[in-house]
XYZ file of N, CA and C in Angstrom:
531
model
N -16.406 26.789 5.951
C -15.873 26.745 4.607
C -16.920 27.352 3.668
N -16.489 28.312 2.875
C -17.331 28.946 1.869
C -16.509 29.199 0.616
N -17.187 29.413 -0.502
C -16.501 29.770 -1.732
C -16.145 31.248 -1.686
N -15.040 31.619 -2.329
C -14.676 33.032 -2.406
C -15.380 33.676 -3.605
N -15.068 34.932 -3.874
C -15.735 35.668 -4.959
C -15.472 35.057 -6.328
N -14.415 34.253 -6.458
C -14.099 33.589 -7.722
C -14.744 32.212 -7.834
N -15.543 31.833 -6.830
C -16.203 30.534 -6.847
C -15.272 29.390 -6.492
N -14.228 29.675 -5.739
C -13.226 28.678 -5.347
C -13.173 28.563 -3.827
N -12.710 27.416 -3.354
C -12.388 27.334 -1.933
C -11.196 28.253 -1.704
N -11.215 29.057 -0.665
C -10.042 29.878 -0.386
C -8.807 28.985 -0.204
N -7.624 29.498 -0.538
C -6.402 28.689 -0.418
C -6.269 28.061 0.960
N -5.798 26.830 0.960
C -5.603 26.093 2.197
C -5.974 24.642 2.010
N -5.644 23.844 3.017
C -5.998 22.431 3.030
C -7.159 22.263 4.007
N -8.223 21.614 3.538
C -9.412 21.391 4.339
C -9.526 19.904 4.636
N -9.286 19.517 5.867
C -9.346 18.112 6.271
C -10.795 17.746 6.562
N -11.306 16.762 5.811
C -12.686 16.327 5.983
C -12.773 14.810 5.963
N -13.629 14.268 6.815
C -13.992 12.857 6.684
C -14.939 12.761 5.488
N -15.229 11.547 5.061
C -16.185 11.394 3.964
C -17.574 11.883 4.380
N -17.970 11.622 5.617
C -19.252 12.146 6.095
C -19.226 13.665 6.211
N -18.089 14.205 6.628
C -17.935 15.657 6.666
C -18.019 16.259 5.265
N -17.461 15.572 4.292
C -17.542 16.018 2.904
C -19.002 16.019 2.446
N -19.730 14.956 2.773
C -21.147 14.869 2.384
C -21.976 16.013 2.978
N -21.606 16.452 4.175
C -22.353 17.512 4.858
C -21.849 18.912 4.498
N -20.770 19.002 3.738
C -20.134 20.295 3.460
C -20.811 21.049 2.322
N -20.405 22.271 2.161
C -20.878 23.123 1.075
C -20.563 22.501 -0.292
N -19.533 21.664 -0.347
C -19.146 21.045 -1.617
C -20.214 20.091 -2.132
N -20.975 19.506 -1.243
C -22.063 18.615 -1.648
C -23.412 19.317 -1.486
N -23.614 19.980 -0.380
C -24.919 20.604 -0.081
C -25.151 21.910 -0.834
N -24.066 22.567 -1.250
C -24.192 23.793 -2.045
C -24.180 25.049 -1.214
N -23.897 26.148 -1.900
C -23.894 27.444 -1.217
C -25.324 27.878 -0.892
N -25.452 28.704 0.096
C -26.775 29.196 0.496
C -27.129 30.434 -0.325
N -27.300 30.222 -1.625
C -27.723 31.308 -2.513
C -28.591 30.713 -3.613
N -28.793 31.445 -4.665
C -29.685 30.988 -5.741
C -29.000 30.085 -6.761
N -27.752 29.701 -6.523
C -27.039 28.834 -7.454
C -27.707 27.468 -7.490
N -28.110 26.998 -8.689
C -28.655 25.631 -8.757
C -27.544 24.642 -8.406
N -27.874 23.615 -7.649
C -26.837 22.708 -7.146
C -27.307 21.274 -7.287
N -26.500 20.430 -7.897
C -26.871 19.035 -8.115
C -26.382 18.171 -6.949
N -27.096 18.250 -5.844
C -26.723 17.530 -4.625
C -26.706 16.023 -4.885
N -27.699 15.524 -5.596
C -27.783 14.082 -5.860
C -26.537 13.593 -6.613
N -26.117 14.311 -7.623
C -24.928 13.946 -8.399
C -23.673 14.019 -7.535
N -23.566 15.079 -6.755
C -22.388 15.238 -5.905
C -22.329 14.131 -4.845
N -23.458 13.723 -4.306
C -23.480 12.602 -3.358
C -23.058 11.309 -4.057
N -23.519 11.111 -5.274
C -23.117 9.945 -6.073
C -21.595 9.923 -6.242
N -20.999 11.063 -6.574
C -19.544 11.132 -6.727
C -18.828 10.808 -5.422
N -19.315 11.327 -4.309
C -18.678 11.057 -3.013
C -18.815 9.582 -2.651
N -19.956 8.974 -2.939
C -20.114 7.538 -2.679
C -19.084 6.736 -3.487
N -18.882 7.113 -4.731
C -17.878 6.437 -5.564
C -16.469 6.698 -5.055
N -16.216 7.933 -4.652
C -14.916 8.270 -4.066
C -14.664 7.407 -2.835
N -15.680 7.209 -2.021
C -15.529 6.422 -0.803
C -15.045 5.004 -1.103
N -15.575 4.393 -2.166
C -15.148 3.034 -2.523
C -13.651 3.002 -2.806
N -13.147 3.981 -3.533
C -11.723 4.015 -3.876
C -10.861 4.394 -2.679
N -11.323 5.349 -1.897
C -10.585 5.763 -0.697
C -10.472 4.593 0.278
N -11.545 3.841 0.446
C -11.506 2.696 1.354
C -10.446 1.690 0.902
N -10.325 1.477 -0.390
C -9.309 0.565 -0.912
C -7.908 1.094 -0.611
N -7.701 2.398 -0.760
C -6.399 2.983 -0.419
C -6.122 2.818 1.069
N -7.100 3.098 1.911
C -6.926 2.924 3.353
C -6.599 1.473 3.682
N -7.256 0.540 3.002
C -7.044 -0.884 3.286
C -5.616 -1.338 3.016
N -4.904 -0.638 2.126
C -3.505 -1.013 1.871
C -2.527 -0.058 2.557
N -3.051 0.784 3.447
C -2.184 1.623 4.270
C -1.906 3.013 3.741
N -2.615 3.463 2.729
C -2.407 4.818 2.194
C -3.455 5.735 2.809
N -2.986 6.814 3.459
C -3.937 7.717 4.093
C -3.726 9.189 3.745
N -2.788 9.490 2.868
C -2.585 10.867 2.412
C -3.305 11.002 1.070
N -4.578 11.393 1.108
C -5.452 11.413 -0.063
C -6.067 12.809 -0.173
N -5.967 13.393 -1.365
C -6.434 14.753 -1.596
C -7.359 14.796 -2.812
N -8.417 15.625 -2.728
C -9.291 15.780 -3.888
C -9.377 17.246 -4.286
N -9.708 17.445 -5.560
C -9.663 18.766 -6.146
C -10.555 18.788 -7.380
N -10.173 19.594 -8.328
C -10.898 19.699 -9.586
C -12.152 20.536 -9.428
N -13.027 20.448 -10.404
C -14.246 21.252 -10.386
C -15.150 20.875 -9.222
N -14.931 19.721 -8.615
C -15.733 19.313 -7.462
C -15.568 20.282 -6.295
N -14.420 20.906 -6.164
C -14.188 21.843 -5.061
C -14.351 23.296 -5.511
N -15.096 23.480 -6.579
C -15.402 24.815 -7.075
C -16.917 25.011 -7.062
N -17.339 26.261 -7.162
C -18.764 26.582 -7.174
C -19.326 26.285 -8.573
N -19.432 24.993 -8.842
C -19.940 24.500 -10.119
C -21.055 23.511 -9.782
N -22.253 23.791 -10.251
C -23.423 23.006 -9.857
C -23.280 21.520 -10.161
N -22.719 21.188 -11.315
C -22.628 19.786 -11.746
C -21.207 19.507 -12.271
N -20.277 19.188 -11.384
C -18.915 18.869 -11.841
C -18.916 17.561 -12.628
N -17.975 17.421 -13.547
C -17.891 16.190 -14.336
C -17.457 14.995 -13.500
N -16.618 15.254 -12.494
C -15.988 14.157 -11.769
C -15.317 14.686 -10.516
N -14.574 13.816 -9.857
C -13.685 14.202 -8.757
C -12.278 13.824 -9.179
N -11.367 14.764 -9.082
C -9.946 14.526 -9.346
C -9.216 14.499 -8.019
N -8.115 13.778 -7.978
C -7.340 13.754 -6.760
C -6.021 13.038 -6.918
N -5.291 13.004 -5.830
C -4.025 12.277 -5.797
C -3.820 11.718 -4.404
N -2.915 10.761 -4.331
C -2.555 10.177 -3.043
C -1.051 9.973 -3.032
N -0.468 10.059 -1.848
C 0.969 9.874 -1.703
C 1.268 8.395 -1.538
N 2.284 7.925 -2.280
C 2.624 6.504 -2.243
C 4.130 6.315 -2.366
N 4.553 5.089 -2.216
C 5.955 4.714 -2.319
C 6.320 4.463 -3.783
N 7.385 5.095 -4.248
C 7.822 4.954 -5.636
C 8.095 3.512 -6.012
N 8.808 2.787 -5.172
C 9.174 1.410 -5.521
C 7.951 0.498 -5.594
N 7.002 0.699 -4.707
C 5.777 -0.106 -4.738
C 5.001 0.154 -6.037
N 4.988 1.415 -6.460
C 4.331 1.764 -7.721
C 5.114 1.192 -8.904
N 6.421 1.403 -8.924
C 7.262 0.966 -10.045
C 7.243 -0.550 -10.237
N 7.160 -1.294 -9.155
C 7.148 -2.762 -9.242
C 5.766 -3.322 -9.573
N 4.756 -2.454 -9.645
C 3.402 -2.914 -9.931
C 2.657 -3.420 -8.716
N 3.299 -3.354 -7.542
C 2.667 -3.853 -6.315
C 1.449 -3.013 -5.920
N 1.546 -1.717 -6.124
C 0.431 -0.841 -5.765
C -0.813 -1.213 -6.575
N -0.677 -1.307 -7.888
C -1.803 -1.704 -8.738
C -2.337 -3.084 -8.354
N -1.420 -4.017 -8.125
C -1.839 -5.379 -7.797
C -2.666 -5.402 -6.514
N -2.184 -4.726 -5.467
C -2.898 -4.695 -4.188
C -4.271 -4.042 -4.324
N -4.312 -2.923 -5.048
C -5.579 -2.208 -5.193
C -6.572 -2.989 -6.054
N -6.098 -3.584 -7.138
C -6.997 -4.357 -8.000
C -7.482 -5.639 -7.335
N -6.734 -6.133 -6.355
C -7.201 -7.292 -5.591
C -8.423 -6.914 -4.747
N -8.559 -5.630 -4.426
C -9.679 -5.148 -3.623
C -10.842 -4.644 -4.464
N -10.554 -4.140 -5.646
C -11.598 -3.525 -6.469
C -12.270 -4.554 -7.375
N -13.573 -4.702 -7.312
C -14.260 -5.714 -8.134
C -14.177 -5.443 -9.632
N -13.881 -4.204 -10.026
C -13.821 -3.840 -11.440
C -12.390 -3.735 -11.981
N -11.399 -3.897 -11.102
C -9.975 -3.877 -11.496
C -9.623 -2.595 -12.251
N -9.988 -1.450 -11.691
C -9.825 -0.167 -12.373
C -8.507 0.541 -12.097
N -7.707 0.013 -11.197
C -6.496 0.720 -10.785
C -5.382 0.539 -11.812
N -5.232 1.528 -12.663
C -4.125 1.616 -13.607
C -3.996 3.063 -14.049
N -2.780 3.440 -14.395
C -2.531 4.777 -14.931
C -1.842 4.669 -16.284
N -1.880 3.493 -16.863
C -1.297 3.231 -18.178
C -2.105 3.990 -19.227
N -1.448 4.837 -19.995
C -2.160 5.654 -20.987
C -2.882 4.797 -22.029
N -2.394 3.587 -22.282
C -3.063 2.731 -23.268
C -4.413 2.205 -22.751
N -4.671 2.354 -21.439
C -5.947 1.906 -20.876
C -7.035 2.970 -21.008
N -6.653 4.173 -21.434
C -7.629 5.268 -21.564
C -8.572 5.009 -22.735
N -9.838 5.303 -22.520
C -10.865 5.110 -23.540
C -11.663 6.398 -23.714
N -12.207 6.565 -24.889
C -13.044 7.725 -25.189
C -14.381 7.618 -24.461
N -14.979 8.768 -24.247
C -16.319 8.839 -23.689
C -17.047 9.954 -24.425
N -18.247 9.692 -24.851
C -18.976 10.671 -25.671
C -19.051 12.031 -24.982
N -18.786 13.061 -25.766
C -18.849 14.423 -25.259
C -17.576 14.920 -24.598
N -16.569 14.050 -24.476
C -15.313 14.439 -23.838
C -14.184 14.293 -24.852
N -13.313 15.281 -24.925
C -12.181 15.194 -25.848
C -11.047 14.359 -25.262
N -10.890 14.417 -23.949
C -9.824 13.675 -23.269
C -10.259 12.231 -23.034
N -9.403 11.285 -23.385
C -9.683 9.886 -23.067
C -9.516 9.692 -21.565
N -10.343 8.811 -21.014
C -10.402 8.649 -19.566
C -9.893 7.281 -19.116
N -9.372 7.251 -17.895
C -8.912 6.012 -17.277
C -10.095 5.107 -16.903
N -9.845 3.804 -16.747
C -10.924 2.893 -16.338
C -11.623 3.326 -15.045
N -10.883 3.855 -14.053
C -11.539 4.258 -12.806
C -12.523 5.393 -13.052
N -12.231 6.257 -14.007
C -13.149 7.341 -14.331
C -14.427 6.777 -14.953
N -14.273 5.848 -15.876
C -15.448 5.263 -16.532
C -16.363 4.563 -15.524
N -15.792 3.916 -14.527
C -16.584 3.180 -13.545
C -17.080 4.065 -12.406
N -16.199 4.940 -11.898
C -16.505 5.705 -10.691
C -16.673 7.213 -10.903
N -16.274 7.714 -12.051
C -16.207 9.161 -12.325
C -15.292 9.857 -11.304
N -14.239 9.159 -10.938
C -13.203 9.655 -10.036
C -11.866 9.268 -10.646
N -10.903 10.190 -10.609
C -9.539 9.872 -11.022
C -8.599 10.241 -9.886
N -7.933 9.230 -9.332
C -6.948 9.426 -8.273
C -5.592 8.985 -8.800
N -4.623 9.876 -8.709
C -3.288 9.613 -9.247
C -2.270 9.401 -8.131
N -1.336 8.491 -8.337
C -0.267 8.295 -7.354
C 0.734 9.442 -7.409
N 1.190 9.863 -6.249
C 2.203 10.921 -6.173
C 3.339 10.458 -5.266
N 4.549 10.550 -5.786
C 5.726 10.180 -5.011
C 6.820 11.234 -5.161
N 6.446 12.430 -5.598
C 7.402 13.517 -5.780
C 7.651 13.862 -7.231
N 6.964 13.202 -8.139
C 7.168 13.412 -9.571
C 6.346 14.608 -10.087
N 6.714 15.145 -11.256
C 5.896 16.186 -11.879
C 4.538 15.621 -12.297
N 3.552 16.490 -12.389
C 2.177 16.076 -12.676
C 1.828 16.093 -14.157
N 2.623 16.803 -14.958
C 2.259 17.010 -16.354
C 1.423 18.270 -16.530
N 1.080 18.941 -15.445
C 0.296 20.172 -15.478
C 1.251 21.355 -15.379
N 1.129 22.279 -16.327
C 2.034 23.426 -16.375
C 1.491 24.591 -15.553
N 2.409 25.380 -14.983
C 2.001 26.581 -14.269
C 1.937 27.751 -15.252
N 1.689 28.929 -14.722
C 1.539 30.110 -15.573
C 2.831 30.503 -16.296
N 3.954 29.932 -15.882
C 5.246 30.215 -16.523
C 5.680 29.095 -17.456
N 4.825 28.077 -17.611
C 5.137 26.959 -18.495
C 5.974 25.870 -17.856
N 6.144 25.921 -16.531
C 6.913 24.909 -15.810
C 5.991 23.804 -15.305
N 6.456 22.575 -15.383
C 5.669 21.450 -14.901
C 5.636 21.463 -13.373
N 4.459 21.213 -12.821
C 4.263 21.252 -11.380
C 4.092 19.852 -10.797
N 4.403 19.707 -9.529
C 4.050 18.485 -8.811
C 2.581 18.578 -8.438
N 1.955 17.427 -8.126
C 0.529 17.423 -7.803
C 0.167 18.419 -6.705
N 0.895 18.469 -5.588
C 0.455 19.400 -4.546
C 0.304 20.837 -5.057
N 1.238 21.323 -5.842
C 1.150 22.691 -6.366
C 0.090 22.802 -7.450
N 0.043 21.831 -8.345
C -0.897 21.880 -9.470
C -2.346 21.861 -8.998
N -2.620 21.165 -7.907
C -3.992 21.058 -7.426
C -4.410 22.246 -6.581
N -3.512 23.148 -6.317
C -3.838 24.306 -5.493
C -3.975 25.590 -6.308
N -4.122 25.425 -7.637
C -4.375 26.554 -8.545
C -5.348 26.092 -9.621
N -6.112 27.061 -10.143
C -6.964 26.717 -11.277
C -6.072 26.540 -12.506
N -6.492 25.683 -13.418
C -5.654 25.387 -14.585
C -5.705 26.472 -15.652
N -6.770 27.242 -15.682
C -6.887 28.244 -16.731
C -6.382 29.619 -16.301
N -6.785 30.072 -15.127
C -6.399 31.408 -14.666
C -5.306 31.385 -13.601
N -4.938 30.195 -13.114
C -3.881 30.009 -12.118
C -4.179 30.709 -10.795
N -5.469 30.881 -10.501
C -5.855 31.463 -9.222
C -5.617 30.437 -8.117
N -5.132 30.880 -6.957
C -4.943 29.936 -5.849
C -6.288 29.462 -5.328
N -6.341 28.189 -4.926
C -7.578 27.629 -4.389
C -7.261 26.576 -3.350
N -8.267 26.234 -2.590
C -8.134 25.227 -1.556
C -8.249 23.818 -2.117
N -7.886 22.868 -1.281
C -7.923 21.448 -1.623
C -8.435 20.692 -0.402
N -9.055 19.544 -0.634
C -9.606 18.760 0.470
C -8.736 17.542 0.726
N -8.325 17.385 1.980
C -7.625 16.183 2.404
C -8.658 15.273 3.047
N -8.769 14.050 2.527
C -9.725 13.088 3.063
C -9.085 12.385 4.263
N -9.759 12.457 5.399
C -9.260 11.826 6.618
C -10.253 10.784 7.096
N -9.751 9.838 7.914
C -10.628 8.786 8.456
C -11.535 9.322 9.523
């Protein structure tokens, strides 16, 4: 796995364990003169692991990460991602309840009223971002709120496989056990 000329993972799904992610170019950096914040990226993966383990503990194993973390950016702000889940479990609040029973900080919510400001950021962030610097969203086939180059709303799988500004195709990482 290497970055392409645009500083992106080439299009495709890259299945990695958490240890494989730690050993990958995404954490260790490209073999060039690009300054790379390995310590920060390891910190993000450690935080991601806590949330992924909670998802695994309740039976969710389709977990994908993206965002600037999978780009040739020395110091990404965070890790973005999504996981596939059951609509009814989410709608009934069971998903949040199960996950918050496992998380000591009770960060599992996607309620917009739970978003808080953070200095230097214009976008208000979810509690999981404030605690872990990771945002994982549930996906059950719904639109993501992210528009494509034609102004159409995309589902997470499509939205995470393109850059948001230039709409260039890029790869995504599937976290596996």
